[in-house]
């Protein structure tokens, strides 16, 4: 499935230190669940997963891959009151930040601050971490 304009948008708002290519794959909820189980040991669908390039022999500068679950993104877009493309942007930004080494579960708000600045630059009303905090009151897992 194609995501028109997503790559150009992500390049435009990415932090300066984001050097290298990022692959964004739109996958089924079943595929994301399989990936989540295989790589994180969590047997459930999720919205976005990031896979940093750990192979120094990979051709060219490759930061890694971001997988976005189409069905989860569609449901989240509906709940947030915006388009699927907007949701893909929210998720791609979040995934990119994980590729750059940010970890909102352990970084005392660093990822939240960067995500907030970049999502504003990209014209997004909210970021994934902010949304998770609003829903849970404590933070997104």
PDB file of C-alpha atoms in Angstrom:
ATOM      1  CA  UNK A   1       0.000   0.000   0.000  1.00  0.00           C
ATOM      2  CA  UNK A   2       1.277   3.456  -0.903  1.00  0.00           C
ATOM      3  CA  UNK A   3       1.417   6.393   1.495  1.00  0.00           C
ATOM      4  CA  UNK A   4       1.462   9.477  -0.746  1.00  0.00           C
ATOM      5  CA  UNK A   5       3.729  12.218   0.539  1.00  0.00           C
ATOM      6  CA  UNK A   6       4.709  10.409   3.739  1.00  0.00           C
ATOM      7  CA  UNK A   7       8.402  10.030   2.858  1.00  0.00           C
ATOM      8  CA  UNK A   8       8.771  13.678   1.807  1.00  0.00           C
ATOM      9  CA  UNK A   9       6.967  14.854   4.958  1.00  0.00           C
ATOM     10  CA  UNK A  10       9.175  12.720   7.206  1.00  0.00           C
ATOM     11  CA  UNK A  11      12.345  13.981   5.484  1.00  0.00           C
ATOM     12  CA  UNK A  12      11.188  17.592   5.932  1.00  0.00           C
ATOM     13  CA  UNK A  13      10.542  17.354   9.671  1.00  0.00           C
ATOM     14  CA  UNK A  14      13.260  14.873  10.667  1.00  0.00           C
ATOM     15  CA  UNK A  15      15.896  16.139  13.092  1.00  0.00           C
ATOM     16  CA  UNK A  16      19.251  17.070  11.562  1.00  0.00           C
ATOM     17  CA  UNK A  17      20.939  14.041  13.128  1.00  0.00           C
ATOM     18  CA  UNK A  18      18.646  11.676  11.193  1.00  0.00           C
ATOM     19  CA  UNK A  19      21.208  10.725   8.552  1.00  0.00           C
ATOM     20  CA  UNK A  20      20.285   7.769   6.383  1.00  0.00           C
ATOM     21  CA  UNK A  21      17.369   6.017   4.796  1.00  0.00           C
ATOM     22  CA  UNK A  22      14.264   4.831   6.598  1.00  0.00           C
ATOM     23  CA  UNK A  23      11.878   2.277   5.178  1.00  0.00           C
ATOM     24  CA  UNK A  24       8.250   2.690   6.240  1.00  0.00           C
ATOM     25  CA  UNK A  25       6.074  -0.375   5.670  1.00  0.00           C
ATOM     26  CA  UNK A  26       2.293  -0.352   5.991  1.00  0.00           C
ATOM     27  CA  UNK A  27       1.420  -3.850   7.142  1.00  0.00           C
ATOM     28  CA  UNK A  28      -1.666  -5.752   8.214  1.00  0.00           C
ATOM     29  CA  UNK A  29      -2.656  -6.030  11.864  1.00  0.00           C
ATOM     30  CA  UNK A  30      -1.812  -9.734  11.684  1.00  0.00           C
ATOM     31  CA  UNK A  31       1.691  -8.970  10.382  1.00  0.00           C
ATOM     32  CA  UNK A  32       2.342  -6.398  13.114  1.00  0.00           C
ATOM     33  CA  UNK A  33       1.137  -8.862  15.727  1.00  0.00           C
ATOM     34  CA  UNK A  34       3.517 -11.509  14.363  1.00  0.00           C
ATOM     35  CA  UNK A  35       6.408  -8.995  14.409  1.00  0.00           C
ATOM     36  CA  UNK A  36       5.513  -7.859  17.924  1.00  0.00           C
ATOM     37  CA  UNK A  37       5.432 -11.446  19.182  1.00  0.00           C
ATOM     38  CA  UNK A  38       8.659 -12.401  17.387  1.00  0.00           C
ATOM     39  CA  UNK A  39      10.770  -9.405  18.345  1.00  0.00           C
ATOM     40  CA  UNK A  40       9.252  -8.149  21.599  1.00  0.00           C
ATOM     41  CA  UNK A  41       7.577 -11.260  23.011  1.00  0.00           C
ATOM     42  CA  UNK A  42       4.219  -9.456  23.105  1.00  0.00           C
ATOM     43  CA  UNK A  43       1.365 -11.405  21.482  1.00  0.00           C
ATOM     44  CA  UNK A  44      -0.870  -8.519  20.460  1.00  0.00           C
ATOM     45  CA  UNK A  45      -1.214  -6.021  17.641  1.00  0.00           C
ATOM     46  CA  UNK A  46       0.360  -2.618  18.112  1.00  0.00           C
ATOM     47  CA  UNK A  47       0.352   0.552  16.052  1.00  0.00           C
ATOM     48  CA  UNK A  48       4.029   0.990  15.162  1.00  0.00           C
ATOM     49  CA  UNK A  49       7.282  -0.928  15.537  1.00  0.00           C
ATOM     50  CA  UNK A  50      10.815   0.258  14.791  1.00  0.00           C
ATOM     51  CA  UNK A  51      13.705  -1.921  13.709  1.00  0.00           C
ATOM     52  CA  UNK A  52      17.068  -0.137  13.777  1.00  0.00           C
ATOM     53  CA  UNK A  53      19.735  -1.200  11.328  1.00  0.00           C
ATOM     54  CA  UNK A  54      22.186  -3.227  13.359  1.00  0.00           C
ATOM     55  CA  UNK A  55      24.143  -4.581  10.391  1.00  0.00           C
ATOM     56  CA  UNK A  56      27.222  -2.466   9.676  1.00  0.00           C
ATOM     57  CA  UNK A  57      27.526  -4.246   6.301  1.00  0.00           C
ATOM     58  CA  UNK A  58      24.138  -2.933   5.085  1.00  0.00           C
ATOM     59  CA  UNK A  59      24.488  -0.943   1.866  1.00  0.00           C
ATOM     60  CA  UNK A  60      24.377   2.836   2.219  1.00  0.00           C
ATOM     61  CA  UNK A  61      23.371   4.735   5.313  1.00  0.00           C
ATOM     62  CA  UNK A  62      20.277   2.910   6.563  1.00  0.00           C
ATOM     63  CA  UNK A  63      18.727   3.992   9.876  1.00  0.00           C
ATOM     64  CA  UNK A  64      16.239   1.151   9.868  1.00  0.00           C
ATOM     65  CA  UNK A  65      12.646   0.206   9.241  1.00  0.00           C
ATOM     66  CA  UNK A  66       9.332   1.339  10.672  1.00  0.00           C
ATOM     67  CA  UNK A  67       6.264  -0.916  10.433  1.00  0.00           C
ATOM     68  CA  UNK A  68       2.815   0.664  10.780  1.00  0.00           C
ATOM     69  CA  UNK A  69      -0.314  -1.453  11.246  1.00  0.00           C
ATOM     70  CA  UNK A  70      -2.931  -0.293   8.727  1.00  0.00           C
ATOM     71  CA  UNK A  71      -5.974  -1.450  10.679  1.00  0.00           C
ATOM     72  CA  UNK A  72      -4.767  -0.083  14.010  1.00  0.00           C
ATOM     73  CA  UNK A  73      -3.847   3.215  12.323  1.00  0.00           C
ATOM     74  CA  UNK A  74      -7.267   3.441  10.691  1.00  0.00           C
ATOM     75  CA  UNK A  75      -9.042   2.909  14.023  1.00  0.00           C
ATOM     76  CA  UNK A  76      -6.774   5.402  15.813  1.00  0.00           C
ATOM     77  CA  UNK A  77      -7.325   7.993  13.060  1.00  0.00           C
ATOM     78  CA  UNK A  78     -11.075   7.628  13.429  1.00  0.00           C
ATOM     79  CA  UNK A  79     -10.862   7.944  17.226  1.00  0.00           C
ATOM     80  CA  UNK A  80      -8.586  11.007  16.945  1.00  0.00           C
ATOM     81  CA  UNK A  81     -10.813  12.652  14.322  1.00  0.00           C
ATOM     82  CA  UNK A  82      -8.227  12.951  11.574  1.00  0.00           C
ATOM     83  CA  UNK A  83      -7.260  11.219   8.314  1.00  0.00           C
ATOM     84  CA  UNK A  84      -5.338   7.975   7.978  1.00  0.00           C
ATOM     85  CA  UNK A  85      -2.479   9.894   6.356  1.00  0.00           C
ATOM     86  CA  UNK A  86      -2.262  12.111   9.434  1.00  0.00           C
ATOM     87  CA  UNK A  87      -2.159   9.021  11.648  1.00  0.00           C
ATOM     88  CA  UNK A  88       0.562   7.495   9.486  1.00  0.00           C
ATOM     89  CA  UNK A  89       2.548  10.689  10.021  1.00  0.00           C
ATOM     90  CA  UNK A  90       2.085  10.507  13.806  1.00  0.00           C
ATOM     91  CA  UNK A  91       3.239   6.883  13.798  1.00  0.00           C
ATOM     92  CA  UNK A  92       6.114   7.358  11.324  1.00  0.00           C
ATOM     93  CA  UNK A  93       7.504  10.240  13.395  1.00  0.00           C
ATOM     94  CA  UNK A  94       7.285   8.159  16.561  1.00  0.00           C
ATOM     95  CA  UNK A  95       8.990   5.234  14.842  1.00  0.00           C
ATOM     96  CA  UNK A  96      11.753   7.453  13.461  1.00  0.00           C
ATOM     97  CA  UNK A  97      12.533   8.772  16.931  1.00  0.00           C
ATOM     98  CA  UNK A  98      12.895   5.217  18.211  1.00  0.00           C
ATOM     99  CA  UNK A  99      15.318   4.524  15.327  1.00  0.00           C
ATOM    100  CA  UNK A 100      17.354   7.496  16.549  1.00  0.00           C
ATOM    101  CA  UNK A 101      17.634   5.904  19.991  1.00  0.00           C
ATOM    102  CA  UNK A 102      14.902   7.720  21.915  1.00  0.00           C
ATOM    103  CA  UNK A 103      12.944   5.651  24.442  1.00  0.00           C
ATOM    104  CA  UNK A 104       9.944   7.354  26.050  1.00  0.00           C
ATOM    105  CA  UNK A 105       9.755   4.684  28.728  1.00  0.00           C
ATOM    106  CA  UNK A 106      13.222   5.494  30.105  1.00  0.00           C
ATOM    107  CA  UNK A 107      14.372   8.941  28.991  1.00  0.00           C
ATOM    108  CA  UNK A 108      12.703  11.321  31.480  1.00  0.00           C
ATOM    109  CA  UNK A 109      10.681  13.096  28.800  1.00  0.00           C
ATOM    110  CA  UNK A 110      13.404  13.648  26.174  1.00  0.00           C
ATOM    111  CA  UNK A 111      11.518  11.799  23.447  1.00  0.00           C
ATOM    112  CA  UNK A 112       8.287  13.569  24.370  1.00  0.00           C
ATOM    113  CA  UNK A 113       9.951  16.977  23.992  1.00  0.00           C
ATOM    114  CA  UNK A 114      11.519  16.114  20.636  1.00  0.00           C
ATOM    115  CA  UNK A 115       8.303  14.528  19.360  1.00  0.00           C
ATOM    116  CA  UNK A 116       6.338  17.618  20.422  1.00  0.00           C
ATOM    117  CA  UNK A 117       8.728  19.985  18.610  1.00  0.00           C
ATOM    118  CA  UNK A 118       8.808  17.927  15.417  1.00  0.00           C
ATOM    119  CA  UNK A 119       5.085  17.234  15.263  1.00  0.00           C
ATOM    120  CA  UNK A 120       4.418  20.973  15.553  1.00  0.00           C
ATOM    121  CA  UNK A 121       6.913  21.565  12.734  1.00  0.00           C
ATOM    122  CA  UNK A 122       5.014  18.961  10.711  1.00  0.00           C
ATOM    123  CA  UNK A 123       1.567  20.406  11.433  1.00  0.00           C
ATOM    124  CA  UNK A 124       0.306  17.641  13.721  1.00  0.00           C
ATOM    125  CA  UNK A 125      -2.034  18.479  16.607  1.00  0.00           C
ATOM    126  CA  UNK A 126      -0.746  15.744  18.885  1.00  0.00           C
ATOM    127  CA  UNK A 127       1.990  13.168  19.135  1.00  0.00           C
ATOM    128  CA  UNK A 128       1.711   9.526  20.046  1.00  0.00           C
ATOM    129  CA  UNK A 129       3.269   9.922  23.493  1.00  0.00           C
ATOM    130  CA  UNK A 130       0.945  12.807  24.388  1.00  0.00           C
ATOM    131  CA  UNK A 131      -2.066  10.821  23.214  1.00  0.00           C
ATOM    132  CA  UNK A 132      -0.988   7.813  25.271  1.00  0.00           C
ATOM    133  CA  UNK A 133      -0.605   9.929  28.375  1.00  0.00           C
ATOM    134  CA  UNK A 134      -4.053  11.435  27.895  1.00  0.00           C
ATOM    135  CA  UNK A 135      -5.601   7.973  27.556  1.00  0.00           C
ATOM    136  CA  UNK A 136      -3.775   6.282  30.412  1.00  0.00           C
ATOM    137  CA  UNK A 137      -2.900   9.193  32.642  1.00  0.00           C
ATOM    138  CA  UNK A 138       0.619   7.850  33.115  1.00  0.00           C
ATOM    139  CA  UNK A 139       2.344   7.162  29.810  1.00  0.00           C
ATOM    140  CA  UNK A 140       2.338   4.903  26.786  1.00  0.00           C
ATOM    141  CA  UNK A 141       3.861   1.453  26.930  1.00  0.00           C
TER     142      UNK A 141
END
